[in-house]
Amino acid sequence: MKLASTQIQAIRLDKEALSLSISADIDFDRFVDFAEPLAAILDCTVGERQWGADRHQWALAFEGSLLWLNYEFYGNICWLSTENKADFEVLEYFATVLKPHLRVN
């Protein structure tokens, strides 16, 4: 599965923040067009979906781990995070899964 019109430009793990940042071309109003293919690529089940004036937050489940997919419009910031240190290895795994989807210039 491909990320439709959105291409990932960079990914970065942050062990202290328990997060994986994703730099990509994301349209806030069409976040679902980015998030659903991303969840499918990562083999995650999408749970609760929340959004507000400038932010999307989706709960993702992966093999017993709860993760959060976040996107903030004003900072054009997207990241996956966990609150459980033991689940950081899932984010490390996701980084390897996403590498083939990086934009090649």
PDB file of C-alpha atoms in Angstrom:
ATOM      1  CA  MET A   1       0.000   0.000   0.000  1.00  0.00           C
ATOM      2  CA  LYS A   2       1.247   3.475  -0.844  1.00  0.00           C
ATOM      3  CA  LEU A   3       0.671   6.774   0.898  1.00  0.00           C
ATOM      4  CA  ALA A   4      -1.615   8.280  -1.751  1.00  0.00           C
ATOM      5  CA  SER A   5      -0.602  11.863  -2.505  1.00  0.00           C
ATOM      6  CA  THR A   6       1.519  12.213   0.593  1.00  0.00           C
ATOM      7  CA  GLN A   7       5.157  11.313   0.644  1.00  0.00           C
ATOM      8  CA  ILE A   8       7.280  10.961   3.735  1.00  0.00           C
ATOM      9  CA  GLN A   9      10.343  13.187   3.643  1.00  0.00           C
ATOM     10  CA  ALA A  10      12.023  12.171   6.911  1.00  0.00           C
ATOM     11  CA  ILE A  11      11.549  10.169  10.080  1.00  0.00           C
ATOM     12  CA  ARG A  12      13.266  10.607  13.438  1.00  0.00           C
ATOM     13  CA  LEU A  13      13.157   8.584  16.643  1.00  0.00           C
ATOM     14  CA  ASP A  14      13.275  10.339  20.026  1.00  0.00           C
ATOM     15  CA  LYS A  15      13.788   7.903  22.894  1.00  0.00           C
ATOM     16  CA  GLU A  16      13.302  10.553  25.603  1.00  0.00           C
ATOM     17  CA  ALA A  17       9.953  11.677  24.172  1.00  0.00           C
ATOM     18  CA  LEU A  18       8.986   8.091  23.257  1.00  0.00           C
ATOM     19  CA  SER A  19       8.111   9.282  19.775  1.00  0.00           C
ATOM     20  CA  LEU A  20       8.720   8.851  16.077  1.00  0.00           C
ATOM     21  CA  SER A  21       8.383  12.104  14.146  1.00  0.00           C
ATOM     22  CA  ILE A  22       7.283  11.981  10.530  1.00  0.00           C
ATOM     23  CA  SER A  23       7.980  14.848   8.137  1.00  0.00           C
ATOM     24  CA  ALA A  24       5.495  14.637   5.278  1.00  0.00           C
ATOM     25  CA  ASP A  25       3.232  16.659   3.021  1.00  0.00           C
ATOM     26  CA  ILE A  26      -0.040  16.425   4.955  1.00  0.00           C
ATOM     27  CA  ASP A  27      -3.270  18.258   4.193  1.00  0.00           C
ATOM     28  CA  PHE A  28      -5.020  18.917   7.525  1.00  0.00           C
ATOM     29  CA  ASP A  29      -8.484  18.740   5.966  1.00  0.00           C
ATOM     30  CA  ARG A  30      -7.639  15.422   4.305  1.00  0.00           C
ATOM     31  CA  PHE A  31      -5.674  13.898   7.178  1.00  0.00           C
ATOM     32  CA  VAL A  32      -7.559  10.634   6.722  1.00  0.00           C
ATOM     33  CA  ASP A  33      -5.913  10.277   3.271  1.00  0.00           C
ATOM     34  CA  PHE A  34      -2.542  10.180   5.029  1.00  0.00           C
ATOM     35  CA  ALA A  35      -3.435   8.418   8.271  1.00  0.00           C
ATOM     36  CA  GLU A  36      -5.412   5.427   6.993  1.00  0.00           C
ATOM     37  CA  PRO A  37      -2.728   4.253   4.519  1.00  0.00           C
ATOM     38  CA  LEU A  38      -0.074   4.899   7.183  1.00  0.00           C
ATOM     39  CA  ALA A  39      -1.961   2.750   9.704  1.00  0.00           C
ATOM     40  CA  ALA A  40      -2.346   0.024   7.073  1.00  0.00           C
ATOM     41  CA  ILE A  41       1.383   0.082   6.214  1.00  0.00           C
ATOM     42  CA  LEU A  42       2.178  -0.237   9.923  1.00  0.00           C
ATOM     43  CA  ASP A  43      -0.415  -3.022  10.326  1.00  0.00           C
ATOM     44  CA  CYS A  44      -2.222  -1.041  13.028  1.00  0.00           C
ATOM     45  CA  THR A  45      -5.868  -1.065  13.973  1.00  0.00           C
ATOM     46  CA  VAL A  46      -7.352   2.424  14.191  1.00  0.00           C
ATOM     47  CA  GLY A  47      -9.342   3.123  17.323  1.00  0.00           C
ATOM     48  CA  GLU A  48     -10.595   6.454  18.570  1.00  0.00           C
ATOM     49  CA  ARG A  49     -10.243   9.437  16.225  1.00  0.00           C
ATOM     50  CA  GLN A  50     -10.191  12.917  17.687  1.00  0.00           C
ATOM     51  CA  TRP A  51      -9.733  16.262  15.991  1.00  0.00           C
ATOM     52  CA  GLY A  52     -10.065  19.922  16.784  1.00  0.00           C
ATOM     53  CA  ALA A  53      -9.344  23.277  15.258  1.00  0.00           C
ATOM     54  CA  ASP A  54      -5.669  22.531  14.611  1.00  0.00           C
ATOM     55  CA  ARG A  55      -4.990  18.943  15.689  1.00  0.00           C
ATOM     56  CA  HIS A  56      -5.757  15.330  14.844  1.00  0.00           C
ATOM     57  CA  GLN A  57      -5.107  12.488  17.283  1.00  0.00           C
ATOM     58  CA  TRP A  58      -5.802   8.841  16.521  1.00  0.00           C
ATOM     59  CA  ALA A  59      -5.367   5.842  18.791  1.00  0.00           C
ATOM     60  CA  LEU A  60      -3.575   2.974  17.051  1.00  0.00           C
ATOM     61  CA  ALA A  61      -3.234  -0.581  18.302  1.00  0.00           C
ATOM     62  CA  PHE A  62      -0.357  -2.827  17.280  1.00  0.00           C
ATOM     63  CA  GLU A  63       0.126  -6.292  18.775  1.00  0.00           C
ATOM     64  CA  GLY A  64      -1.070  -5.238  22.226  1.00  0.00           C
ATOM     65  CA  SER A  65       0.599  -1.810  22.192  1.00  0.00           C
ATOM     66  CA  LEU A  66      -1.365   1.444  22.304  1.00  0.00           C
ATOM     67  CA  LEU A  67       0.145   4.232  20.237  1.00  0.00           C
ATOM     68  CA  TRP A  68      -0.997   7.713  19.295  1.00  0.00           C
ATOM     69  CA  LEU A  69      -0.798   9.251  15.846  1.00  0.00           C
ATOM     70  CA  ASN A  70      -0.761  13.039  16.214  1.00  0.00           C
ATOM     71  CA  TYR A  71      -0.773  15.886  13.727  1.00  0.00           C
ATOM     72  CA  GLU A  72      -0.710  19.609  14.522  1.00  0.00           C
ATOM     73  CA  PHE A  73      -1.574  21.943  11.666  1.00  0.00           C
ATOM     74  CA  TYR A  74       0.157  25.150  12.774  1.00  0.00           C
ATOM     75  CA  GLY A  75       3.519  23.481  13.312  1.00  0.00           C
ATOM     76  CA  ASN A  76       2.997  21.000  10.463  1.00  0.00           C
ATOM     77  CA  ILE A  77       4.155  18.342  12.922  1.00  0.00           C
ATOM     78  CA  CYS A  78       3.228  14.663  12.748  1.00  0.00           C
ATOM     79  CA  TRP A  79       4.364  12.011  15.209  1.00  0.00           C
ATOM     80  CA  LEU A  80       3.633   8.609  16.640  1.00  0.00           C
ATOM     81  CA  SER A  81       4.029   8.253  20.383  1.00  0.00           C
ATOM     82  CA  THR A  82       3.576   5.906  23.282  1.00  0.00           C
ATOM     83  CA  GLU A  83       3.335   6.426  27.008  1.00  0.00           C
ATOM     84  CA  ASN A  84       4.952   3.067  27.777  1.00  0.00           C
ATOM     85  CA  LYS A  85       8.764   2.852  27.622  1.00  0.00           C
ATOM     86  CA  ALA A  86       8.554  -0.841  26.751  1.00  0.00           C
ATOM     87  CA  ASP A  87       6.648   0.085  23.567  1.00  0.00           C
ATOM     88  CA  PHE A  88       9.479   2.261  22.221  1.00  0.00           C
ATOM     89  CA  GLU A  89      10.757  -0.831  20.411  1.00  0.00           C
ATOM     90  CA  VAL A  90       7.507  -0.750  18.398  1.00  0.00           C
ATOM     91  CA  LEU A  91       8.386   2.779  17.242  1.00  0.00           C
ATOM     92  CA  GLU A  92      11.871   1.544  16.314  1.00  0.00           C
ATOM     93  CA  TYR A  93      10.259  -1.215  14.267  1.00  0.00           C
ATOM     94  CA  PHE A  94       7.916   1.297  12.595  1.00  0.00           C
ATOM     95  CA  ALA A  95      10.941   3.383  11.583  1.00  0.00           C
ATOM     96  CA  THR A  96      12.292   0.399   9.647  1.00  0.00           C
ATOM     97  CA  VAL A  97       8.884  -0.240   8.061  1.00  0.00           C
ATOM     98  CA  LEU A  98       8.638   3.402   6.928  1.00  0.00           C
ATOM     99  CA  LYS A  99      12.136   3.658   5.420  1.00  0.00           C
ATOM    100  CA  PRO A 100      11.062   2.249   2.021  1.00  0.00           C
ATOM    101  CA  HIS A 101       8.353   4.933   1.899  1.00  0.00           C
ATOM    102  CA  LEU A 102      10.777   7.846   2.256  1.00  0.00           C
ATOM    103  CA  ARG A 103      10.824  10.272  -0.640  1.00  0.00           C
ATOM    104  CA  VAL A 104      13.916   9.753  -2.743  1.00  0.00           C
ATOM    105  CA  ASN A 105      15.184  12.997  -4.275  1.00  0.00           C
TER     106      ASN A 105
END
